[in-house]
Short mmCIF file of C-alpha atoms in Angstrom, two decimals:
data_model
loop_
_atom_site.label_atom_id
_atom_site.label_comp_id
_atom_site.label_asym_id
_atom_site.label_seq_id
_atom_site.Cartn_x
_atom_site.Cartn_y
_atom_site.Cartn_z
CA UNK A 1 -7.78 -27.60 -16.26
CA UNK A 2 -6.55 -24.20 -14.54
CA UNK A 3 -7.15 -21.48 -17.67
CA UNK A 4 -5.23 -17.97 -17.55
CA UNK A 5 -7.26 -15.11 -18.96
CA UNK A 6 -5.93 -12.00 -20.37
CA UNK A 7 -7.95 -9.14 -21.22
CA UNK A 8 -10.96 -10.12 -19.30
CA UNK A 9 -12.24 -6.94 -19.16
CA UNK A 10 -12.80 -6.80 -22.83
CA UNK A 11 -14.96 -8.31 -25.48
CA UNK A 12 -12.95 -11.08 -26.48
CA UNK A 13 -11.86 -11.96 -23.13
CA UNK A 14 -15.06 -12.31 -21.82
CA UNK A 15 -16.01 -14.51 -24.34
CA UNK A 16 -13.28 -16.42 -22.74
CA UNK A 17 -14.20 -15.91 -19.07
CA UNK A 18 -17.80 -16.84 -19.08
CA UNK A 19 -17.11 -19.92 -21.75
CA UNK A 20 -14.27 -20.90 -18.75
CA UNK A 21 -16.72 -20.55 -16.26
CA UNK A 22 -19.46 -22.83 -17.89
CA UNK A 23 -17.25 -25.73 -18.81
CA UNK A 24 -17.53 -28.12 -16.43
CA UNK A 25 -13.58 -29.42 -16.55
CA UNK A 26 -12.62 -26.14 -15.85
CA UNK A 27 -11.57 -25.86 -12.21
CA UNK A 28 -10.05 -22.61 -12.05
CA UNK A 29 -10.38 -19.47 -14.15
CA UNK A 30 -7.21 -16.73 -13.46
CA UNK A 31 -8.02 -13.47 -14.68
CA UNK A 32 -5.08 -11.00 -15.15
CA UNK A 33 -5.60 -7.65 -15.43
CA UNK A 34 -4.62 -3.92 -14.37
CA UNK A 35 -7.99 -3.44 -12.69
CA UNK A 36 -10.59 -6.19 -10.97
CA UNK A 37 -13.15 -7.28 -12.78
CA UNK A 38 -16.98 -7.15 -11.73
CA UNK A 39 -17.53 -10.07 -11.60
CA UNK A 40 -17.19 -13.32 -8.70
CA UNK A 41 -17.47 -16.63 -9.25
CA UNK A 42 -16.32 -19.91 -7.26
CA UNK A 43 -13.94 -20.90 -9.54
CA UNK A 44 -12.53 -17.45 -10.42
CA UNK A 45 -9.67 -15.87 -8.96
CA UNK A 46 -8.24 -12.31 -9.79
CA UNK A 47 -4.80 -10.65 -10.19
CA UNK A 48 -4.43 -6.93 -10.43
CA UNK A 49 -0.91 -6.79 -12.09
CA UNK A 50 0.28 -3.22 -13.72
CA UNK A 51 3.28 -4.09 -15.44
CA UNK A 52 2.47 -6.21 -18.69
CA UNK A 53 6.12 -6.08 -19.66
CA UNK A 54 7.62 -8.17 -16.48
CA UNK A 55 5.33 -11.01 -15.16
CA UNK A 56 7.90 -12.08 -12.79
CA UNK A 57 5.73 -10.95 -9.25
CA UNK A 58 3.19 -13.21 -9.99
CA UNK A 59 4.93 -16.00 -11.68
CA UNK A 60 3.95 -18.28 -8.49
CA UNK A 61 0.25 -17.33 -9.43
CA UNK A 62 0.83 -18.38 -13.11
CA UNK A 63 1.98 -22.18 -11.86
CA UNK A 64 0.06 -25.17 -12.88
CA UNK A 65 -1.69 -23.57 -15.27
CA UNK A 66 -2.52 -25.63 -18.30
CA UNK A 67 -3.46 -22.68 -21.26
CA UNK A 68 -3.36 -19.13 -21.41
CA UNK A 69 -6.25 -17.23 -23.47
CA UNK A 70 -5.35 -13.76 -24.99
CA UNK A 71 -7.85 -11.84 -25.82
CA UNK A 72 -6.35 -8.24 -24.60
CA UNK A 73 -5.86 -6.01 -27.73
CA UNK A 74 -5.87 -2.61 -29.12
CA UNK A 75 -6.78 -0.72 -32.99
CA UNK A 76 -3.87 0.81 -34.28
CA UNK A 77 -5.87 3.73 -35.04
CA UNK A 78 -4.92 7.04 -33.52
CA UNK A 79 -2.42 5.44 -31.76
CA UNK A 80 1.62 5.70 -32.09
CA UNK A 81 3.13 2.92 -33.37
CA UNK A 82 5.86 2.43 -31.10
CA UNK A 83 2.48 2.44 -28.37
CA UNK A 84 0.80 -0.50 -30.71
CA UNK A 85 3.58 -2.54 -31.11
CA UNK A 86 4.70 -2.06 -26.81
CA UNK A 87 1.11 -3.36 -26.22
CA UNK A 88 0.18 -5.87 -29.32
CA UNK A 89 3.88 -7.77 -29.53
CA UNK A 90 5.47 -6.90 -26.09
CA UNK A 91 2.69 -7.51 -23.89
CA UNK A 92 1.92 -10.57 -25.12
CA UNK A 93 5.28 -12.12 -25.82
CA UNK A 94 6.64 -11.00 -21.86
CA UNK A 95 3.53 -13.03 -20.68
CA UNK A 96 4.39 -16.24 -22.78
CA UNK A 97 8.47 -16.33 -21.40
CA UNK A 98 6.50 -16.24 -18.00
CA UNK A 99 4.11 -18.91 -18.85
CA UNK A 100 6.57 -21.31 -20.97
CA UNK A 101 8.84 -21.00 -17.38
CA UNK A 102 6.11 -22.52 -15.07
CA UNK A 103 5.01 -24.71 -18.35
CA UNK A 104 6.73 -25.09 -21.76
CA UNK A 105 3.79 -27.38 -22.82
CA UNK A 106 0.81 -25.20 -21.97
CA UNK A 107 -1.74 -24.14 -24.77
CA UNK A 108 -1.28 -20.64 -25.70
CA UNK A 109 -4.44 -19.23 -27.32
CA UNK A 110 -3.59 -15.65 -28.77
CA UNK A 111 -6.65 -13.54 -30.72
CA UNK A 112 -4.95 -12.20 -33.90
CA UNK A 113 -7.10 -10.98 -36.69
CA UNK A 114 -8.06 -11.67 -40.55
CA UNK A 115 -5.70 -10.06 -42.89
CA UNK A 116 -2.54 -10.51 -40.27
CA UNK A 117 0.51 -10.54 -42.44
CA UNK A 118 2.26 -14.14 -41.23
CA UNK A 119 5.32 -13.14 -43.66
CA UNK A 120 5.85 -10.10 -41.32
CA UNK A 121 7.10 -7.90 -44.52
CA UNK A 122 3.50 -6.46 -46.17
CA UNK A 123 2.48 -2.93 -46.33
CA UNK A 124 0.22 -2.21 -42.98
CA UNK A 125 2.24 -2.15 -39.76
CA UNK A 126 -0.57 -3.28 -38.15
CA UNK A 127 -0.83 -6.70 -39.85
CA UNK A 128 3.08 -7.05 -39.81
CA UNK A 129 2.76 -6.51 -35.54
CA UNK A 130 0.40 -9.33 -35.41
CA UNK A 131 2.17 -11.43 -37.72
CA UNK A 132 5.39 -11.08 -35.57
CA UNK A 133 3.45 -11.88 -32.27
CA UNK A 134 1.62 -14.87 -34.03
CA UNK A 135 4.78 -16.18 -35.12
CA UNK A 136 6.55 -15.74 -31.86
CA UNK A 137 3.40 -17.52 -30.09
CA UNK A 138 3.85 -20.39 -31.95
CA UNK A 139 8.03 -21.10 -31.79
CA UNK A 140 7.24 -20.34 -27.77
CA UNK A 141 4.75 -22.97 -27.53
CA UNK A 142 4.44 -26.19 -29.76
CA UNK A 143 0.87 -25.80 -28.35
CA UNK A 144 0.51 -22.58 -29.22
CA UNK A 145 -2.58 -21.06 -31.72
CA UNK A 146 -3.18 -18.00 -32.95
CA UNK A 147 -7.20 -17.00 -34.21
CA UNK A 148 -7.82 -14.83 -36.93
CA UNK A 149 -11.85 -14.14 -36.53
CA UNK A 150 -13.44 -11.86 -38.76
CA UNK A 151 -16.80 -9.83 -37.83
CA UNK A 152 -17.20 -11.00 -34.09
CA UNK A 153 -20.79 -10.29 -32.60
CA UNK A 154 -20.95 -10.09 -28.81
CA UNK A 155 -22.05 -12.67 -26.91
CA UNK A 156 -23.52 -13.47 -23.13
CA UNK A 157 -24.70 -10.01 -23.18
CA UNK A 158 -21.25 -8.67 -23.41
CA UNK A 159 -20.55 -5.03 -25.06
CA UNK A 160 -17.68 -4.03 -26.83
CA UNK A 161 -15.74 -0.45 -24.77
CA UNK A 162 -14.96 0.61 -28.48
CA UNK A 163 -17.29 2.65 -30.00
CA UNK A 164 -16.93 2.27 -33.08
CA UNK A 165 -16.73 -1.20 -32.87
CA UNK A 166 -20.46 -1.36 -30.97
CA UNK A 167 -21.54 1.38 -34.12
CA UNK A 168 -19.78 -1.12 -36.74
CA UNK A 169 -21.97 -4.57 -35.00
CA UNK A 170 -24.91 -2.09 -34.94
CA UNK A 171 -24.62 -1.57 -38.76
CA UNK A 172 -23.96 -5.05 -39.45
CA UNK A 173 -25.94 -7.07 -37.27
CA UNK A 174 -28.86 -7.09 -39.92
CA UNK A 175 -26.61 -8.58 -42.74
CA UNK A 176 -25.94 -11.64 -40.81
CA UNK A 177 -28.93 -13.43 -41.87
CA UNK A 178 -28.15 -12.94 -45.39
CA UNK A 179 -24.74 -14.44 -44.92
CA UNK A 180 -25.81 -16.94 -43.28
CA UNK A 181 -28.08 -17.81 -45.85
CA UNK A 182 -25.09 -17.28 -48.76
CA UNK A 183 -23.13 -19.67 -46.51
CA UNK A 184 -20.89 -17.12 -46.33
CA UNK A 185 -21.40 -16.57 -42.52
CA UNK A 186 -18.89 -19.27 -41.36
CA UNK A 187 -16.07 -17.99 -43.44
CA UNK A 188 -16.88 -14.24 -42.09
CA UNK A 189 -18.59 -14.12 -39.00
CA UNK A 190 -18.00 -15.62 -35.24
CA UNK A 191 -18.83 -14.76 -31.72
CA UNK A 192 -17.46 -14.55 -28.51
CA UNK A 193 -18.89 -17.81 -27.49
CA UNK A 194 -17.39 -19.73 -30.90
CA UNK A 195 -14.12 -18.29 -29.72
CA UNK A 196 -14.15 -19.27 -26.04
CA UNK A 197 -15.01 -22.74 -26.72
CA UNK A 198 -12.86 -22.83 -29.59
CA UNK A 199 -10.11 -22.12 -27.25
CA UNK A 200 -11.20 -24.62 -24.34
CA UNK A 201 -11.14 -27.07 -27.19
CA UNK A 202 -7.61 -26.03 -29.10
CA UNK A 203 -6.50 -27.32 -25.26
CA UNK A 204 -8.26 -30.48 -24.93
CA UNK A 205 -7.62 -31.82 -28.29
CA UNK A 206 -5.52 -29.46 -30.34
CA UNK A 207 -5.89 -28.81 -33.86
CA UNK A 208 -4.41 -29.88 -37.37
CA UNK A 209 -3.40 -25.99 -38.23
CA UNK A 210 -1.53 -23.24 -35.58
CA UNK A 211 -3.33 -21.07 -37.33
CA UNK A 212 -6.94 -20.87 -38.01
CA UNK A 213 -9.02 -18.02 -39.77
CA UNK A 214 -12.62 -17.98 -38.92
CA UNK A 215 -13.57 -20.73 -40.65
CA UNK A 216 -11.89 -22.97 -38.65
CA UNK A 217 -12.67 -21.55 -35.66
CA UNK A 218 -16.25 -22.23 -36.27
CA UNK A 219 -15.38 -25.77 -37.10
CA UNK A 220 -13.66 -26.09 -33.87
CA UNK A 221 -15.69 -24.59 -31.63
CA UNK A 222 -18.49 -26.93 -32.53
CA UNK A 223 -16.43 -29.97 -31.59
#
């Protein structure tokens, strides 16, 4: 299969990437991104593309491609809303018209969030954004997924550009045992890995639910 990546650059994403690059019916990893990555690998290939709202330049680039992995995101905090909702709901949703043109059957694998408000009418902007961009994702695609992890730990060595996001893992990191042991650790905690072959396996075999919370993407990434 020929996998797009979005957000590469990031935590998620390179949960993605390097899960892509291990699996051995993987034959070509496209990363999209404003910037290269530093990284090579045979079967990766790079596009430096600025404007997230119109995909049409590389649309020839996008062909043949069989799922598209979203893992490019931003916190609402500090930031404007009209900024979050550009970037969390028009980014992604310009990039799936693209994708559905070259393929309306592709797998679509967008990285939501627990607590994203599905019903798009709650209280926190924030959850109604990702709600809206779920919801889109799936009417695009009838392939189309959307993950809500909780507490994701880093894998493959990866480190998240957020600070407070590497202090929060710092400061949790020692309960995971203890969750583990409640058996609460599937239901709350994931990592990058668990999400990147999650994804690889949402496209080979698909999955009862267009929605899973972390639970089930635990479940599925052990397939």
């Amino acid at each position: 299969m020929k996998t797009v990546i979005f957000g590469g650059s990031g935590l998620i994403g390179d949960g993605f990437l390097q899960e892509c690059l291990r699996a051995d019916d993987v034959t070509q990893v496209l990363a999209v991104g404003r910037t290269p990555l530093e990284l090579t690998h045979p079967k990766l290939r790079q596009v430096v593309h600025t404007d997230f709202l119109d995909f049409s330049s590389v649309e020839d680039d996008l062909a043949d491609a069989d799922a598209c992995f979203w893992g490019l995101g931003v916190s609402s905090t500090g930031m404007e809303p009209e900024a979050y909702e550009r970037i969390t709901y028009g980014y992604t949703t310009a990039a799936a018209r693209a994708l559905h043109e070259v393929n309306p059957d592709l797998t679509f694998v967008y990285v939501s969030g627990g607590g994203t408000d599905s019903t798009e009418s709650g209280r926190l902007r924030w959850a109604r954004v990702k709600g809206r961009t779920e919801n889109a994702i799936i009417s695009t695609f009838p392939n189309g997924y959307a993950l809500r992890p909780g507490f994701v730990l880093p894998a493959h060595k990866a480190r998240s550009k957020i600070t407070a996001y590497r202090w929060a893992g710092a400061a949790a990191a020692p309960l995971v045992p203890l969750l583990r042991l409640l058996r609460l650790g599937p239901a709350l905690v994931t990592d990058t890995a668990q999400l990147g072959r999650a994804a690889l396996n949402l496209t080979r075999g698909g999955y009862v639910r267009h929605v899973l919370e972390n639970r089930d993407i635990n479940s599925v990434a052990a397939l």
